[in-house]
Short mmCIF file of C-alpha atoms in Angstrom, two decimals:
data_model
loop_
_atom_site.label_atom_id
_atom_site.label_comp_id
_atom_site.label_asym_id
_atom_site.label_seq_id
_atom_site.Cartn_x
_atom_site.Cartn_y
_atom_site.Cartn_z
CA UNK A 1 197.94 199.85 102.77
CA UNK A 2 194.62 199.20 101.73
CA UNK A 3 193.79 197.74 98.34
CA UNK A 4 190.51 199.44 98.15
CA UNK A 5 192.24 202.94 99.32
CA UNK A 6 193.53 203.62 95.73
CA UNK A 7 190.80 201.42 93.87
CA UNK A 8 188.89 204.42 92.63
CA UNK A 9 191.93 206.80 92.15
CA UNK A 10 194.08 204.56 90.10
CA UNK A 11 191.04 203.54 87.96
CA UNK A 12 191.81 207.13 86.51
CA UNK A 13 195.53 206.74 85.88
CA UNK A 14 196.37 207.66 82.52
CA UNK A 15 196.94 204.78 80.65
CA UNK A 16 197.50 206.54 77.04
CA UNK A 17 200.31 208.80 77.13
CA UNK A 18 204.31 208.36 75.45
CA UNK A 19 206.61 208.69 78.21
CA UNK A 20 208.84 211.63 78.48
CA UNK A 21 211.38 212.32 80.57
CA UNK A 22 212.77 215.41 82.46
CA UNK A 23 214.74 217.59 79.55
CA UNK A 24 212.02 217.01 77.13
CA UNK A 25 210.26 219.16 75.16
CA UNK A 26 206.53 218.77 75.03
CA UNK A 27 203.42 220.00 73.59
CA UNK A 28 200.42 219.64 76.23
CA UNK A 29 197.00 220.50 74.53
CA UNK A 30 194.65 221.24 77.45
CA UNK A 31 191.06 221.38 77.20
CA UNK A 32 189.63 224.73 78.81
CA UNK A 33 185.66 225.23 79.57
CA UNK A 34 184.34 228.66 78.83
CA UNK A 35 180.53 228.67 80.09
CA UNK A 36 179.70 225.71 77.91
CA UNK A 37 182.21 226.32 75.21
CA UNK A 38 185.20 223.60 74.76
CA UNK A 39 188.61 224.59 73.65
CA UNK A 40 191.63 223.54 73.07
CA UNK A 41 195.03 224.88 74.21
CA UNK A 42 198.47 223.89 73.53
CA UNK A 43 201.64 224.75 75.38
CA UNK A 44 204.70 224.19 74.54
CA UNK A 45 208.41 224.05 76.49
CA UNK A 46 210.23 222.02 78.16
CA UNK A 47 209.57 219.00 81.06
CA UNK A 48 211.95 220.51 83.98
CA UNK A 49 209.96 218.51 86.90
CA UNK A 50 208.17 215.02 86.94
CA UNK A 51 206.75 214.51 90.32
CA UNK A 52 205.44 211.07 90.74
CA UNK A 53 202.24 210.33 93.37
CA UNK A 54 200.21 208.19 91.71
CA UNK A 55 197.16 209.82 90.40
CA UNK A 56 198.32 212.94 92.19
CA UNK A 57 201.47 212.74 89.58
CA UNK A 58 202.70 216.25 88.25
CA UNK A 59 205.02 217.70 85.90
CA UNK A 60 206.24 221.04 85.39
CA UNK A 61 206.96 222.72 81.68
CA UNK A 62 209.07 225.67 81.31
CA UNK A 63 209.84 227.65 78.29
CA UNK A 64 210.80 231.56 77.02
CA UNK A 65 207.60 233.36 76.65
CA UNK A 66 208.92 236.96 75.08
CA UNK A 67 212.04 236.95 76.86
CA UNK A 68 210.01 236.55 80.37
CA UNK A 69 210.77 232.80 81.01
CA UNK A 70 206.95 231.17 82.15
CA UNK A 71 206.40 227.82 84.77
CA UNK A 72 203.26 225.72 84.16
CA UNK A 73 202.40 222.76 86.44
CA UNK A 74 200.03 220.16 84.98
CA UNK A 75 198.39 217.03 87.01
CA UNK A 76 199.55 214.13 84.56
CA UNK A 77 196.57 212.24 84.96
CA UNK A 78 193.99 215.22 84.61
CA UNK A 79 191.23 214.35 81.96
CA UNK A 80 191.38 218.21 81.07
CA UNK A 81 194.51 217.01 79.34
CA UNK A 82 193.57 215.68 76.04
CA UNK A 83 196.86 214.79 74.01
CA UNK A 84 200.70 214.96 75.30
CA UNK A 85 203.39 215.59 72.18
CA UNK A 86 207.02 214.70 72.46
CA UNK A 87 208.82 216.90 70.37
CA UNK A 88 212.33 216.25 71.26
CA UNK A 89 213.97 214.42 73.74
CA UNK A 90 216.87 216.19 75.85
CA UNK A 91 220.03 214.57 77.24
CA UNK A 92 220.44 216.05 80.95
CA UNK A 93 222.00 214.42 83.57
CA UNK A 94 219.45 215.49 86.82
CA UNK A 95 216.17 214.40 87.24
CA UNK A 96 215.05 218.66 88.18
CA UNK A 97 216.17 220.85 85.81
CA UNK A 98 215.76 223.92 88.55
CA UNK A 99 218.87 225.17 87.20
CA UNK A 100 217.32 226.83 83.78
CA UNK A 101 215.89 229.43 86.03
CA UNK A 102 219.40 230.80 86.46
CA UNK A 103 220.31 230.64 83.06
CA UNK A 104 219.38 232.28 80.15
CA UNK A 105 219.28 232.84 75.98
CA UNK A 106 222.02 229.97 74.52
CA UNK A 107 222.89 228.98 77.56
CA UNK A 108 219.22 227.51 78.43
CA UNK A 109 219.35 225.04 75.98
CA UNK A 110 219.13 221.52 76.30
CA UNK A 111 221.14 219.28 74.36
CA UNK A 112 218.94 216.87 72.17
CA UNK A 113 219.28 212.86 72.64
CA UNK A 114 221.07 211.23 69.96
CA UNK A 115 219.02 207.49 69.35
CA UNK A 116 221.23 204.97 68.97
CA UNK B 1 164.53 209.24 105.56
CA UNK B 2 167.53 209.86 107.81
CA UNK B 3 170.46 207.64 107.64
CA UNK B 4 173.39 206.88 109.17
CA UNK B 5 176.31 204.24 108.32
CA UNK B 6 178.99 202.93 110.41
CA UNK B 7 182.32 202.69 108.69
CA UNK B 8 186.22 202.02 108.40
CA UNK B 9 188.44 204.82 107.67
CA UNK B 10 190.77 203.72 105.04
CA UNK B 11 192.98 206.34 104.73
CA UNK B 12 193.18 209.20 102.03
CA UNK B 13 193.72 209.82 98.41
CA UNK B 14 192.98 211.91 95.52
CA UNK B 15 190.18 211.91 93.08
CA UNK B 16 189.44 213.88 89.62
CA UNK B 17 185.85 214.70 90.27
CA UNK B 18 183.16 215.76 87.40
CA UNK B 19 184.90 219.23 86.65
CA UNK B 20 188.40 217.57 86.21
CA UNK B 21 189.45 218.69 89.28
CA UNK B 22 191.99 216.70 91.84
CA UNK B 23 190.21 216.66 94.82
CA UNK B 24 191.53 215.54 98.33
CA UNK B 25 189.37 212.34 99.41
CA UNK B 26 189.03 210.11 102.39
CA UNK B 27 188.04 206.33 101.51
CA UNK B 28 185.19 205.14 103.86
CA UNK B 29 184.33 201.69 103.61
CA UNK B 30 180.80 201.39 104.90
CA UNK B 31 178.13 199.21 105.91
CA UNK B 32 176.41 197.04 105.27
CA UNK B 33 175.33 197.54 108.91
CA UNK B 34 172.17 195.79 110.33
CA UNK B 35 169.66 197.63 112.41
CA UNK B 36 169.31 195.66 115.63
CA UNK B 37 167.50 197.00 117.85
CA UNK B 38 164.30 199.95 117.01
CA UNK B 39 163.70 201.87 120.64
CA UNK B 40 160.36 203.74 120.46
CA UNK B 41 158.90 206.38 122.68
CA UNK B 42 156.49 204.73 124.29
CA UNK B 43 159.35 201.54 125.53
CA UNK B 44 162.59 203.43 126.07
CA UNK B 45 161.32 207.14 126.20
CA UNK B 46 162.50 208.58 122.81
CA UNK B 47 163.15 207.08 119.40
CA UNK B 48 166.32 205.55 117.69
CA UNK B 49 168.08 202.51 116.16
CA UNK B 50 170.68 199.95 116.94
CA UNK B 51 172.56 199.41 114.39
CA UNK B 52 175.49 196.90 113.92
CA UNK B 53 178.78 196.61 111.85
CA UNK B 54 181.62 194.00 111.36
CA UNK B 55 182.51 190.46 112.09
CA UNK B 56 183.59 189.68 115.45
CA UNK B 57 186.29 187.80 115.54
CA UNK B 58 185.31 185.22 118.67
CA UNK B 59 182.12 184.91 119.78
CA UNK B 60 183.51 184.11 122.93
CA UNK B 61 184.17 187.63 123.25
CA UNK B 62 180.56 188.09 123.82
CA UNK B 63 179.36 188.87 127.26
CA UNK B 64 176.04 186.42 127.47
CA UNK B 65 173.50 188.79 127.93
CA UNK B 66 175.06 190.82 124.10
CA UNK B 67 174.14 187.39 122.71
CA UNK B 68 170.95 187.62 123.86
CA UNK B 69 170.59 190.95 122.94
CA UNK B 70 171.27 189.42 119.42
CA UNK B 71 169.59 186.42 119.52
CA UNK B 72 166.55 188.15 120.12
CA UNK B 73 167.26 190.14 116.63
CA UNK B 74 168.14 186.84 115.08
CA UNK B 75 171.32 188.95 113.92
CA UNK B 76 174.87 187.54 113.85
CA UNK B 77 176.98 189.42 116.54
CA UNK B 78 178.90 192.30 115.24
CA UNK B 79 181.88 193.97 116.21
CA UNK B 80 180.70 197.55 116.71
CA UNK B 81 176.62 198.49 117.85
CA UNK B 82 175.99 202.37 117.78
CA UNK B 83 172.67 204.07 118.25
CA UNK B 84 171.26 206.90 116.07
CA UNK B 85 168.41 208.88 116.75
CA UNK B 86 165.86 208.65 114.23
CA UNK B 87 162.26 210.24 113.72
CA UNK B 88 158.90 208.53 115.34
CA UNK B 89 157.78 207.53 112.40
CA UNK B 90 160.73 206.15 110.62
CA UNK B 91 160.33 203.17 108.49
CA UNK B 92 163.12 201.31 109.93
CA UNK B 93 162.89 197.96 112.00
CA UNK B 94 165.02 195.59 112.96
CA UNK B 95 166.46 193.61 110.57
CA UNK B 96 166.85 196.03 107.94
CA UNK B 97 169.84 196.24 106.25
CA UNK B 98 171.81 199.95 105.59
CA UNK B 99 174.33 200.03 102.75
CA UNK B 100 175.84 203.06 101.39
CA UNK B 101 173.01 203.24 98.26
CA UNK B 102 171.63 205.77 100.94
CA UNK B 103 173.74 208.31 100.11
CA UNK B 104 174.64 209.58 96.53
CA UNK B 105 177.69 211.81 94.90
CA UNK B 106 177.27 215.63 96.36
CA UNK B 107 175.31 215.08 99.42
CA UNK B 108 176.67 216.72 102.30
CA UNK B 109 177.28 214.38 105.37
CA UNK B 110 178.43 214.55 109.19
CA UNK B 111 181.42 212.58 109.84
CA UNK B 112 181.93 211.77 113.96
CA UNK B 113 185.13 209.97 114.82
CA UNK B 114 187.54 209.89 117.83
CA UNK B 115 190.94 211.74 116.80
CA UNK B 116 194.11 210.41 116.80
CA UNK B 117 196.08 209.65 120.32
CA UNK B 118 199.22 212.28 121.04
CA UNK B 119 199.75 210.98 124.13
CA UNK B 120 201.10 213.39 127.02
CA UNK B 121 201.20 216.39 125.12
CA UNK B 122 203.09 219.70 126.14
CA UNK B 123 200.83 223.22 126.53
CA UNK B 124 202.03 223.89 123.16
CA UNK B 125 201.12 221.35 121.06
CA UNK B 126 197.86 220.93 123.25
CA UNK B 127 196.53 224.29 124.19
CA UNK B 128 197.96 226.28 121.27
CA UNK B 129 200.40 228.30 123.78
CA UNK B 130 203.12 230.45 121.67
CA UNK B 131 206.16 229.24 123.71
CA UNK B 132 208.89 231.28 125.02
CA UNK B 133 211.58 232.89 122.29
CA UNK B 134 214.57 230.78 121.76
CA UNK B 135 217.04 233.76 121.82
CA UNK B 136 217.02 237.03 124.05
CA UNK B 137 218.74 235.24 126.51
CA UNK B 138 216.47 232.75 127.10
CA UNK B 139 217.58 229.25 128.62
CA UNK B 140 216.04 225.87 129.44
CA UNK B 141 212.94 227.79 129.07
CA UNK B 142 211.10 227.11 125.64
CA UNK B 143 208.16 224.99 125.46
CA UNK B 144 206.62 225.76 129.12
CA UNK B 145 203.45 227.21 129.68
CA UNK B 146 205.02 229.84 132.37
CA UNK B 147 203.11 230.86 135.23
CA UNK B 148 200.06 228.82 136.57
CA UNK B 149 198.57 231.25 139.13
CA UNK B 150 199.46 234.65 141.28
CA UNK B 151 200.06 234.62 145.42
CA UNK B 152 196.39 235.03 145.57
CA UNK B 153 193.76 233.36 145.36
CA UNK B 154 196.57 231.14 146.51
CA UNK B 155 195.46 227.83 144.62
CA UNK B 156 195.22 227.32 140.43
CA UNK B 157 192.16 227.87 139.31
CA UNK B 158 190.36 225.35 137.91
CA UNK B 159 190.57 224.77 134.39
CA UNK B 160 193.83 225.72 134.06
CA UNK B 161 195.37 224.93 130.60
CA UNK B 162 198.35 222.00 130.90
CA UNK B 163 200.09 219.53 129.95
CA UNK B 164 198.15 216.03 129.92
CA UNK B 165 196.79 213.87 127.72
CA UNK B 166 195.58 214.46 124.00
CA UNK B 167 193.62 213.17 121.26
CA UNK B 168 190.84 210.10 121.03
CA UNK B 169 188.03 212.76 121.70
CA UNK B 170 185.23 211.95 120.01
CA UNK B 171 184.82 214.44 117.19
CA UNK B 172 181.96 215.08 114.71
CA UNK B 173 182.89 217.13 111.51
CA UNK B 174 180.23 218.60 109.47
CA UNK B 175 178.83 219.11 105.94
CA UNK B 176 181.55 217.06 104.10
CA UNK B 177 180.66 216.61 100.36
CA UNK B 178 180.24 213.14 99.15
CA UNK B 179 182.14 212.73 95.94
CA UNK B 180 181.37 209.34 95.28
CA UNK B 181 180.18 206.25 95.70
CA UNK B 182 180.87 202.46 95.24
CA UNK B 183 177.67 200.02 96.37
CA UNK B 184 179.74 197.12 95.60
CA UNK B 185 182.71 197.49 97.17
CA UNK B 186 180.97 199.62 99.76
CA UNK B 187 182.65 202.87 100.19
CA UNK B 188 182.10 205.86 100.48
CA UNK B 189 184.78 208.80 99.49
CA UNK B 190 184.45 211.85 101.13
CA UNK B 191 185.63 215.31 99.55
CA UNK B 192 188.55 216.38 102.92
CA UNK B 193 189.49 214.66 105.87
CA UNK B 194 187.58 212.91 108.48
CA UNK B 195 188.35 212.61 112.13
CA UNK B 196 190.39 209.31 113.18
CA UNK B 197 193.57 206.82 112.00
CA UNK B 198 193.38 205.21 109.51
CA UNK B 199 191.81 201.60 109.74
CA UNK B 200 189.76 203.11 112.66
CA UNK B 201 185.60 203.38 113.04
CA UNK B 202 183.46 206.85 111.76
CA UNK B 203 179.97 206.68 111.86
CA UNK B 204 178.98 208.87 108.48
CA UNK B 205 175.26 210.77 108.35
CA UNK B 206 173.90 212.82 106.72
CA UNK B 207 173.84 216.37 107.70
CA UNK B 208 171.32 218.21 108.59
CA UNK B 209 168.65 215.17 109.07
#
């Protein structure tokens, strides 16, 4: 492949953010534009899907929105991000958590990490 | 002033553009192409330029009268020469180089390249035909393009949709956004896809001029 192909793209890579890992829960402050009004807007669950492409790199966070379970798909490298939070890291043993849609209340959970 | 750029398609990527948006880009790297020839009204009965891109590998490549053809431009040869029609009283002449400062971020352009080979391609893939169903008792029978004529006229008519070769047509796609520019690596990236493989010659205007 062509060096220059991904010369602009990767220029945009995120080069700030603490890695986190499927099982993960996160805190994802997005910035939304309303007219020209700036705001920011966290959301909070946890990282059930890390799809890596390069700049086109996505993750998905899930988490229990009054009982109705809600998806959201973010572009890692999207400058409408402004800050990612690891809260807690989660010890699962597959890299897609799809599974959590089946389950629900205690069963849902995700163990924590113990640090070593 | 109208422009027009000749140009290797590198392939595509994606982009986040001023809104924050991923957009889906092909990478054109473009120019600088030479103008080598200016053909007026008056000498060759309408009005356009010559314009040249790329190294040629071996000169020897070069039929004799090409090198004269060059020569008489004082230009070194280049791989590719392409004409573009251009108003009477453009300022171009020969000589002149065009880089891809002639375009900016957001201008719409006209992309024409020659599509990708398929080869010998069925009716299906080719012509769009549904094909026949794969169950209901159907055998051997799935990707044909059934019946090419009635007992009369006796012959297929002309034009008949079939199997044959596909692809390399010469294709021009229109009012693509320009998302961005980069004078000194010279490319171009283009907001969708372009015509062509990858690696393979476009010829980028811009639309409408």
């Amino acid at each position: 492949m062509n060096p220059l192909l991904e010369h602009h793209s990767s220029k945009q890579c995120r080069q700030d953010v603490t890695e986190f890992e499927p099982g993960d829960r996160v805190k994802i402050w997005t910035i939304i534009r309303e007219g020209d009004r700036e705001r920011i807007q966290p959301f909070e669950g946890d990282v059930i899907r890390i799809r890596r492409r390069g700049i086109g790199t996505s993750f998905t966070v899930r988490k229990i929105s009054y009982g109705v379970g809600v998806e959201r798909v973010f572009a890692y490298n999207s400058p409408l991000i402004s800050k990612i939070e690891v809260l807690r890291k989660g010890r699962v043993r597959r890299a897609k958590l799809y599974y959590l849609r089946q389950l629900s209340g205690k069963n849902a959970r995700i163990r924590e990490k113990r640090l070593t | 002033m109208s422009c027009a750029i000749i140009g290797k398609k590198l392939g595509m990527t994606q982009i986040f553009d001023h809104r924050g948006y991923l957009v889906p880009v092909t990478v054109v790297q473009a120019g600088p192409c030479t103008v080598v020839q200016r053909k007026t009204k008056e000498n060759d009965g309408y009005s356009a330029i010559q314009i040249g891109y790329g190294k040629t590998g071996r000169s020897k490549r070069n039929s004799k009268p090409l090198k004269g053809h060059y020569q008489a431009a004082g230009i070194d040869p280049t791989r590719i020469l392409k004409e573009v029609r251009i108003a009477e009283d453009s300022e171009y002449k020969v000589g002149d180089t065009i880089t891809v400062e002639r375009f900016k971020a957001s201008d719409r352009v006209t992309v024409v390249g020659y599509t990708k080979g398929r080869g010998f391609a069925g009716v299906i893939k080719r012509h769009g035909f549904p094909g026949k169903d794969a169950g209901h008792g159907s055998h051997e029978y799935f990707r044909h393009g059934g019946s090419i004529g009635c007992r009369t006229p006796k012959h297929t008519i002309k034009g008949m949709r079939m199997p044959g070769r596909m692809g390399t047509n010469r294709v021009t796609t229109r009012n693509l956004r320009v998302i961005m520019i980069d004078p000194e690596k010279n490319l171009i990236l283009i907001q969708g896809a372009v015509p062509g493989w990858n690696n393979g010659f476009v010829m980028v205007q811009k639309t409408n001029e």
